[in-house]
Amino acid sequence: MSLKGPGFVARAGAFTVRATLGNASSSAWTSPAVTLTVPAGWQYRATTPTTQAQLAAGGSLTVSFEVTPPSTAALDTPFTLRADATAVYGGNTVRFSDRDPVEVIATVPAPPTADTYVSDLEWVRASNGWGPVEQDRSNGKQGAGDGPAISLAGTTYTKGLGVHAPSEVVYYLGGKATRFTALVDIDDYSAQISNTGSVRATVFGDAAQLFDSLTLTAAGGPKKVDVDVTGVQVLRLVVKDANGNGSHDHTSWASALVKV
C-alpha cells in the first residue's frame, strides 16, 4: 500500500494524491477497496473508482483523490494523509495500510495570480541572521519595521526585502510564475556603518540553482537578477556570509518581482 502526492500545496487549493494497492501474492483477491484519511477540516473526494470486483495476482488498484485543505490551514505546518485498503482472500478480509511513512503535506500560501512584488506575497518561511526579514525596508536591528528605506549604491527602492546573512526566504509559486527579477547587494544602510560586509546571494527554483551573485560588497555595486522560473513550485532566496566576518552583512533584494 502506498500513497503519493505533492510536497507543497496551497491553502484552499485542490490537489491530487494517488493511493495504490498492489497484490504481490500468487492468488487473486476479491472486492479490493481503498480509503483515504485526511486531517480534520480537510475535504476530499475520489475521482476514480475506489473498488473493483477482483485484483489479479501481480496486479494493482490505483485510486486518485482530490484533496482540499481549508483556507485556515496553518502555514509551514506538516499535515499527514493516510491510505488504507481491504480485500477478501480465502474468505477472510485482509487489511492494508501504507507501509512507508504517511505522506507529509506542508500547506503554503496561494501562488501569485498576477505580477507581484515578493514583499507583497506571504512567504512559506523566512530565517534571518539578525532581526526579522523586512518587507519594503532594509534590515534594521531587532524589531520588525525598524530598518530604513531600501537603498543600493545611492538609489532608493520602494519595494523589496531587507535581510542579514545568513538568510533564507521561501515562496510558493505553484508553477504559476515565469520570471523572477531583482537587484541584490549589501545595502547602503550597512555600508555607511562599515565597508567590511561581504555576502553571496543565490536563487533556487525547487532544487535547481538559478542565480549566483558570487561575492557581493557595497563597493562592487548591485547584481541584476533575471531568471526563468517557469514551472517552479518553490522559490528560495538565500544570502550567506562571504568573508567569514558575519558583521555588516545587511543585504537587500530590491524591486524583487515575480512575473506571471
mmCIF file of C-alpha atoms in Angstrom:
data_model
loop_
_atom_site.group_PDB
_atom_site.id
_atom_site.type_symbol
_atom_site.label_atom_id
_atom_site.label_comp_id
_atom_site.label_asym_id
_atom_site.label_seq_id
_atom_site.Cartn_x
_atom_site.Cartn_y
_atom_site.Cartn_z
ATOM 1 C CA MET A 1 0.000 0.000 0.000
ATOM 2 C CA SER A 2 1.450 3.379 -0.957
ATOM 3 C CA LEU A 3 0.347 6.986 -1.161
ATOM 4 C CA LYS A 4 1.921 9.628 -3.403
ATOM 5 C CA GLY A 5 1.301 13.367 -3.591
ATOM 6 C CA PRO A 6 2.978 16.778 -3.780
ATOM 7 C CA GLY A 7 5.189 18.088 -1.002
ATOM 8 C CA PHE A 8 3.721 21.598 -1.109
ATOM 9 C CA VAL A 9 0.093 22.587 -1.604
ATOM 10 C CA ALA A 10 -1.840 25.842 -1.324
ATOM 11 C CA ARG A 11 -4.412 26.601 1.331
ATOM 12 C CA ALA A 12 -7.933 26.178 -0.109
ATOM 13 C CA GLY A 13 -6.361 24.814 -3.317
ATOM 14 C CA ALA A 14 -7.314 21.358 -4.567
ATOM 15 C CA PHE A 15 -4.537 18.852 -5.267
ATOM 16 C CA THR A 16 -4.349 15.183 -6.200
ATOM 17 C CA VAL A 17 -2.938 12.193 -4.330
ATOM 18 C CA ARG A 18 -2.835 8.625 -5.597
ATOM 19 C CA ALA A 19 -3.134 5.557 -3.421
ATOM 20 C CA THR A 20 -2.024 2.213 -4.809
ATOM 21 C CA LEU A 21 -2.848 -1.259 -3.503
ATOM 22 C CA GLY A 22 -0.633 -3.942 -5.025
ATOM 23 C CA ASN A 23 -1.306 -7.676 -4.953
ATOM 24 C CA ALA A 24 2.092 -9.316 -4.550
ATOM 25 C CA SER A 25 0.598 -12.732 -3.795
ATOM 26 C CA SER A 26 0.119 -15.639 -6.202
ATOM 27 C CA SER A 27 -3.678 -15.596 -5.908
ATOM 28 C CA ALA A 28 -6.385 -13.157 -6.915
ATOM 29 C CA TRP A 29 -8.171 -11.026 -4.316
ATOM 30 C CA THR A 30 -11.802 -10.086 -4.457
ATOM 31 C CA SER A 31 -13.532 -6.811 -3.565
ATOM 32 C CA PRO A 32 -10.381 -4.694 -3.101
ATOM 33 C CA ALA A 33 -11.233 -1.219 -1.750
ATOM 34 C CA VAL A 34 -9.075 1.830 -0.999
ATOM 35 C CA THR A 35 -9.849 4.589 1.505
ATOM 36 C CA LEU A 36 -8.165 7.860 2.434
ATOM 37 C CA THR A 37 -7.917 9.571 5.825
ATOM 38 C CA VAL A 38 -7.315 13.349 5.897
ATOM 39 C CA PRO A 39 -6.853 15.862 8.747
ATOM 40 C CA ALA A 40 -9.915 17.337 10.424
ATOM 41 C CA GLY A 41 -11.395 20.150 8.373
ATOM 42 C CA TRP A 42 -9.925 18.964 5.069
ATOM 43 C CA GLN A 43 -12.175 17.868 2.212
ATOM 44 C CA TYR A 44 -11.604 15.057 -0.279
ATOM 45 C CA ARG A 45 -13.347 13.056 -2.963
ATOM 46 C CA ALA A 46 -12.321 10.082 -5.049
ATOM 47 C CA THR A 47 -12.004 10.913 -8.758
ATOM 48 C CA THR A 48 -11.537 7.280 -9.838
ATOM 49 C CA PRO A 49 -13.287 4.088 -8.601
ATOM 50 C CA THR A 50 -12.208 3.090 -5.089
ATOM 51 C CA THR A 51 -13.070 -0.600 -5.527
ATOM 52 C CA GLN A 52 -13.305 -3.292 -8.169
ATOM 53 C CA ALA A 53 -14.562 -6.867 -8.343
ATOM 54 C CA GLN A 54 -11.187 -8.579 -8.397
ATOM 55 C CA LEU A 55 -7.471 -7.811 -8.144
ATOM 56 C CA ALA A 56 -5.362 -10.334 -10.048
ATOM 57 C CA ALA A 57 -2.094 -11.714 -8.701
ATOM 58 C CA GLY A 58 0.639 -9.207 -9.506
ATOM 59 C CA GLY A 59 -1.934 -6.528 -10.303
ATOM 60 C CA SER A 60 -2.643 -3.209 -8.618
ATOM 61 C CA LEU A 61 -5.520 -0.834 -7.943
ATOM 62 C CA THR A 62 -4.679 2.879 -8.036
ATOM 63 C CA VAL A 63 -7.201 5.403 -6.782
ATOM 64 C CA SER A 64 -6.942 9.160 -7.285
ATOM 65 C CA PHE A 65 -8.309 11.536 -4.669
ATOM 66 C CA GLU A 66 -8.835 15.282 -4.947
ATOM 67 C CA VAL A 67 -7.974 16.857 -1.593
ATOM 68 C CA THR A 68 -8.647 20.440 -0.495
ATOM 69 C CA PRO A 69 -7.154 21.981 2.665
ATOM 70 C CA PRO A 70 -9.204 24.661 4.453
ATOM 71 C CA SER A 71 -8.307 28.307 3.919
ATOM 72 C CA THR A 72 -7.386 28.449 7.612
ATOM 73 C CA ALA A 73 -4.800 25.641 7.474
ATOM 74 C CA ALA A 74 -1.633 26.655 9.327
ATOM 75 C CA LEU A 75 1.275 27.685 7.121
ATOM 76 C CA ASP A 76 4.553 25.774 7.072
ATOM 77 C CA THR A 77 2.960 23.027 9.167
ATOM 78 C CA PRO A 78 3.174 19.319 8.265
ATOM 79 C CA PHE A 79 -0.118 17.505 7.848
ATOM 80 C CA THR A 80 -0.498 13.783 7.245
ATOM 81 C CA LEU A 81 -2.670 11.789 4.884
ATOM 82 C CA ARG A 82 -3.089 8.046 5.250
ATOM 83 C CA ALA A 83 -4.200 5.437 2.737
ATOM 84 C CA ASP A 84 -5.797 2.141 3.820
ATOM 85 C CA ALA A 85 -7.299 -0.752 1.912
ATOM 86 C CA THR A 86 -9.136 -4.008 2.322
ATOM 87 C CA ALA A 87 -9.516 -7.108 0.155
ATOM 88 C CA VAL A 88 -11.041 -10.567 0.549
ATOM 89 C CA TYR A 89 -8.693 -13.541 0.300
ATOM 90 C CA GLY A 90 -9.614 -17.123 1.161
ATOM 91 C CA GLY A 91 -12.920 -15.964 2.602
ATOM 92 C CA ASN A 92 -11.200 -13.553 5.031
ATOM 93 C CA THR A 93 -10.969 -9.764 4.909
ATOM 94 C CA VAL A 94 -7.355 -8.592 4.826
ATOM 95 C CA ARG A 95 -6.445 -5.005 5.778
ATOM 96 C CA PHE A 96 -3.568 -2.955 4.412
ATOM 97 C CA SER A 97 -2.045 0.377 5.450
ATOM 98 C CA ASP A 98 0.684 2.500 3.909
ATOM 99 C CA ARG A 99 3.959 0.698 4.617
ATOM 100 C CA ASP A 100 6.019 3.865 4.234
ATOM 101 C CA PRO A 101 5.787 6.909 6.486
ATOM 102 C CA VAL A 102 2.499 8.659 5.876
ATOM 103 C CA GLU A 103 2.511 11.349 3.209
ATOM 104 C CA VAL A 104 3.500 14.706 4.689
ATOM 105 C CA ILE A 105 1.792 17.713 3.118
ATOM 106 C CA ALA A 106 3.091 21.174 4.038
ATOM 107 C CA THR A 107 0.482 23.868 3.460
ATOM 108 C CA VAL A 108 1.637 27.050 1.772
ATOM 109 C CA PRO A 109 0.068 30.337 0.706
ATOM 110 C CA ALA A 110 -1.783 30.537 -2.582
ATOM 111 C CA PRO A 111 0.537 31.153 -5.574
ATOM 112 C CA PRO A 112 0.605 34.548 -7.292
ATOM 113 C CA THR A 113 -2.045 35.163 -9.957
ATOM 114 C CA ALA A 114 -0.517 38.355 -11.392
ATOM 115 C CA ASP A 115 2.849 40.115 -11.464
ATOM 116 C CA THR A 116 3.620 40.651 -7.763
ATOM 117 C CA TYR A 117 6.466 42.009 -5.678
ATOM 118 C CA VAL A 118 7.593 39.267 -3.306
ATOM 119 C CA SER A 119 7.259 41.668 -0.384
ATOM 120 C CA ASP A 120 3.509 41.588 -1.082
ATOM 121 C CA LEU A 121 3.415 37.778 -1.050
ATOM 122 C CA GLU A 122 3.066 35.643 2.045
ATOM 123 C CA TRP A 123 6.211 33.578 2.425
ATOM 124 C CA VAL A 124 6.269 29.895 3.349
ATOM 125 C CA ARG A 125 9.083 30.507 5.818
ATOM 126 C CA ALA A 126 11.798 33.050 6.483
ATOM 127 C CA SER A 127 15.003 32.775 8.513
ATOM 128 C CA ASN A 128 17.390 35.633 9.140
ATOM 129 C CA GLY A 129 20.733 36.197 10.839
ATOM 130 C CA TRP A 130 19.806 39.453 12.586
ATOM 131 C CA GLY A 131 16.282 40.568 13.396
ATOM 132 C CA PRO A 132 13.320 39.675 11.195
ATOM 133 C CA VAL A 133 13.226 39.747 7.401
ATOM 134 C CA GLU A 134 11.925 43.192 6.484
ATOM 135 C CA GLN A 135 9.301 43.888 3.824
ATOM 136 C CA ASP A 136 9.908 47.068 1.788
ATOM 137 C CA ARG A 137 12.610 48.142 4.270
ATOM 138 C CA SER A 138 16.275 47.313 4.607
ATOM 139 C CA ASN A 139 17.154 45.055 7.514
ATOM 140 C CA GLY A 140 17.437 47.126 10.684
ATOM 141 C CA LYS A 141 18.044 45.988 14.216
ATOM 142 C CA GLN A 142 15.907 43.534 16.156
ATOM 143 C CA GLY A 143 12.393 44.887 15.639
ATOM 144 C CA ALA A 144 10.107 44.487 12.628
ATOM 145 C CA GLY A 145 9.943 47.656 10.541
ATOM 146 C CA ASP A 146 12.897 49.368 12.196
ATOM 147 C CA GLY A 147 15.082 49.473 9.090
ATOM 148 C CA PRO A 148 15.424 52.492 6.784
ATOM 149 C CA ALA A 149 14.293 52.581 3.147
ATOM 150 C CA ILE A 150 15.983 50.120 0.808
ATOM 151 C CA SER A 151 18.948 51.789 -0.886
ATOM 152 C CA LEU A 152 21.630 50.283 -3.121
ATOM 153 C CA ALA A 153 24.549 52.361 -4.452
ATOM 154 C CA GLY A 154 22.657 55.560 -3.693
ATOM 155 C CA THR A 155 19.383 54.564 -5.363
ATOM 156 C CA THR A 156 16.299 54.140 -3.188
ATOM 157 C CA TYR A 157 13.705 51.456 -3.881
ATOM 158 C CA THR A 158 10.171 51.352 -2.501
ATOM 159 C CA LYS A 159 9.745 47.572 -2.811
ATOM 160 C CA GLY A 160 11.933 44.672 -1.767
ATOM 161 C CA LEU A 161 13.231 42.586 1.112
ATOM 162 C CA GLY A 162 15.813 43.518 3.726
ATOM 163 C CA VAL A 163 17.781 40.616 5.205
ATOM 164 C CA HIS A 164 21.005 39.863 7.057
ATOM 165 C CA ALA A 165 23.172 36.833 6.308
ATOM 166 C CA PRO A 166 22.598 34.005 6.874
ATOM 167 C CA SER A 167 19.119 34.338 5.455
ATOM 168 C CA GLU A 168 16.616 32.246 3.509
ATOM 169 C CA VAL A 169 13.172 33.354 2.354
ATOM 170 C CA VAL A 170 10.923 30.755 0.687
ATOM 171 C CA TYR A 171 7.916 31.478 -1.532
ATOM 172 C CA TYR A 172 5.391 29.143 -3.142
ATOM 173 C CA LEU A 173 4.922 29.863 -6.853
ATOM 174 C CA GLY A 174 2.908 26.746 -7.666
ATOM 175 C CA GLY A 175 4.200 26.673 -11.231
ATOM 176 C CA LYS A 176 2.299 29.904 -11.991
ATOM 177 C CA ALA A 177 5.194 32.346 -12.483
ATOM 178 C CA THR A 178 7.502 32.817 -15.473
ATOM 179 C CA ARG A 179 10.341 35.101 -14.301
ATOM 180 C CA PHE A 180 11.913 36.448 -11.133
ATOM 181 C CA THR A 181 13.737 39.769 -11.270
ATOM 182 C CA ALA A 182 15.533 41.854 -8.638
ATOM 183 C CA LEU A 183 18.687 43.761 -7.731
ATOM 184 C CA VAL A 184 20.705 42.389 -4.822
ATOM 185 C CA ASP A 185 23.620 43.811 -2.846
ATOM 186 C CA ILE A 186 24.904 44.953 0.539
ATOM 187 C CA ASP A 187 22.525 47.829 1.279
ATOM 188 C CA ASP A 188 23.634 51.402 1.877
ATOM 189 C CA TYR A 189 22.453 51.297 5.497
ATOM 190 C CA SER A 190 25.093 48.655 6.239
ATOM 191 C CA ALA A 191 27.763 50.203 4.008
ATOM 192 C CA GLN A 192 27.518 53.537 5.794
ATOM 193 C CA ILE A 193 28.359 51.805 9.075
ATOM 194 C CA SER A 194 31.245 49.690 7.767
ATOM 195 C CA ASN A 195 32.738 48.581 4.443
ATOM 196 C CA THR A 196 33.555 45.108 5.743
ATOM 197 C CA GLY A 197 30.259 43.490 4.737
ATOM 198 C CA SER A 198 30.534 40.699 2.188
ATOM 199 C CA VAL A 199 27.833 38.223 1.135
ATOM 200 C CA ARG A 200 26.867 35.783 -1.576
ATOM 201 C CA ALA A 201 23.275 35.667 -2.835
ATOM 202 C CA THR A 202 21.724 32.700 -4.618
ATOM 203 C CA VAL A 203 18.293 31.943 -6.037
ATOM 204 C CA PHE A 204 16.871 28.422 -6.219
ATOM 205 C CA GLY A 205 13.866 27.202 -8.145
ATOM 206 C CA ASP A 206 12.872 23.927 -6.478
ATOM 207 C CA ALA A 207 16.207 22.040 -6.309
ATOM 208 C CA ALA A 208 17.936 23.927 -9.152
ATOM 209 C CA GLN A 209 20.218 26.915 -8.595
ATOM 210 C CA LEU A 210 19.097 29.675 -10.953
ATOM 211 C CA PHE A 211 21.368 32.559 -9.901
ATOM 212 C CA ASP A 212 24.655 33.069 -8.096
ATOM 213 C CA SER A 213 25.893 36.569 -7.341
ATOM 214 C CA LEU A 214 29.331 35.346 -6.290
ATOM 215 C CA THR A 215 30.896 37.727 -3.755
ATOM 216 C CA LEU A 216 28.986 40.950 -3.145
ATOM 217 C CA THR A 217 30.368 44.054 -1.442
ATOM 218 C CA ALA A 218 28.915 47.544 -1.343
ATOM 219 C CA ALA A 219 31.867 48.796 -3.392
ATOM 220 C CA GLY A 220 31.079 46.410 -6.217
ATOM 221 C CA GLY A 221 27.523 47.586 -6.807
ATOM 222 C CA PRO A 222 24.292 45.569 -7.053
ATOM 223 C CA LYS A 223 23.870 42.488 -9.229
ATOM 224 C CA LYS A 224 20.881 42.149 -11.526
ATOM 225 C CA VAL A 225 18.746 39.023 -11.106
ATOM 226 C CA ASP A 226 16.612 37.934 -14.067
ATOM 227 C CA VAL A 227 15.846 34.222 -14.137
ATOM 228 C CA ASP A 228 13.299 31.909 -15.736
ATOM 229 C CA VAL A 229 11.014 30.343 -13.097
ATOM 230 C CA THR A 230 8.569 28.674 -15.483
ATOM 231 C CA GLY A 231 7.108 25.611 -13.771
ATOM 232 C CA VAL A 232 8.900 26.318 -10.479
ATOM 233 C CA GLN A 233 6.919 25.305 -7.398
ATOM 234 C CA VAL A 234 9.153 26.777 -4.678
ATOM 235 C CA LEU A 235 11.372 29.867 -4.930
ATOM 236 C CA ARG A 236 14.212 30.253 -2.393
ATOM 237 C CA LEU A 237 16.180 33.471 -1.876
ATOM 238 C CA VAL A 238 19.384 32.702 0.045
ATOM 239 C CA VAL A 239 22.086 35.045 1.368
ATOM 240 C CA LYS A 240 25.247 33.761 3.077
ATOM 241 C CA ASP A 241 28.297 35.446 4.569
ATOM 242 C CA ALA A 242 31.191 35.510 2.076
ATOM 243 C CA ASN A 243 34.211 36.534 4.145
ATOM 244 C CA GLY A 244 33.877 34.755 7.493
ATOM 245 C CA ASN A 245 33.140 38.015 9.260
ATOM 246 C CA GLY A 246 29.376 37.828 9.738
ATOM 247 C CA SER A 247 29.093 41.539 10.544
ATOM 248 C CA HIS A 248 27.586 44.333 8.455
ATOM 249 C CA ASP A 249 26.034 41.784 6.085
ATOM 250 C CA HIS A 250 22.745 43.670 5.716
ATOM 251 C CA THR A 251 21.535 42.819 2.210
ATOM 252 C CA SER A 252 18.555 43.950 0.150
ATOM 253 C CA TRP A 253 16.619 42.251 -2.638
ATOM 254 C CA ALA A 254 15.463 45.474 -4.288
ATOM 255 C CA SER A 255 12.353 45.559 -6.524
ATOM 256 C CA ALA A 256 12.102 41.760 -6.212
ATOM 257 C CA LEU A 257 9.264 40.767 -8.544
ATOM 258 C CA VAL A 258 7.703 37.538 -9.782
ATOM 259 C CA LYS A 259 6.076 37.764 -13.206
ATOM 260 C CA VAL A 260 3.109 35.580 -14.129
#
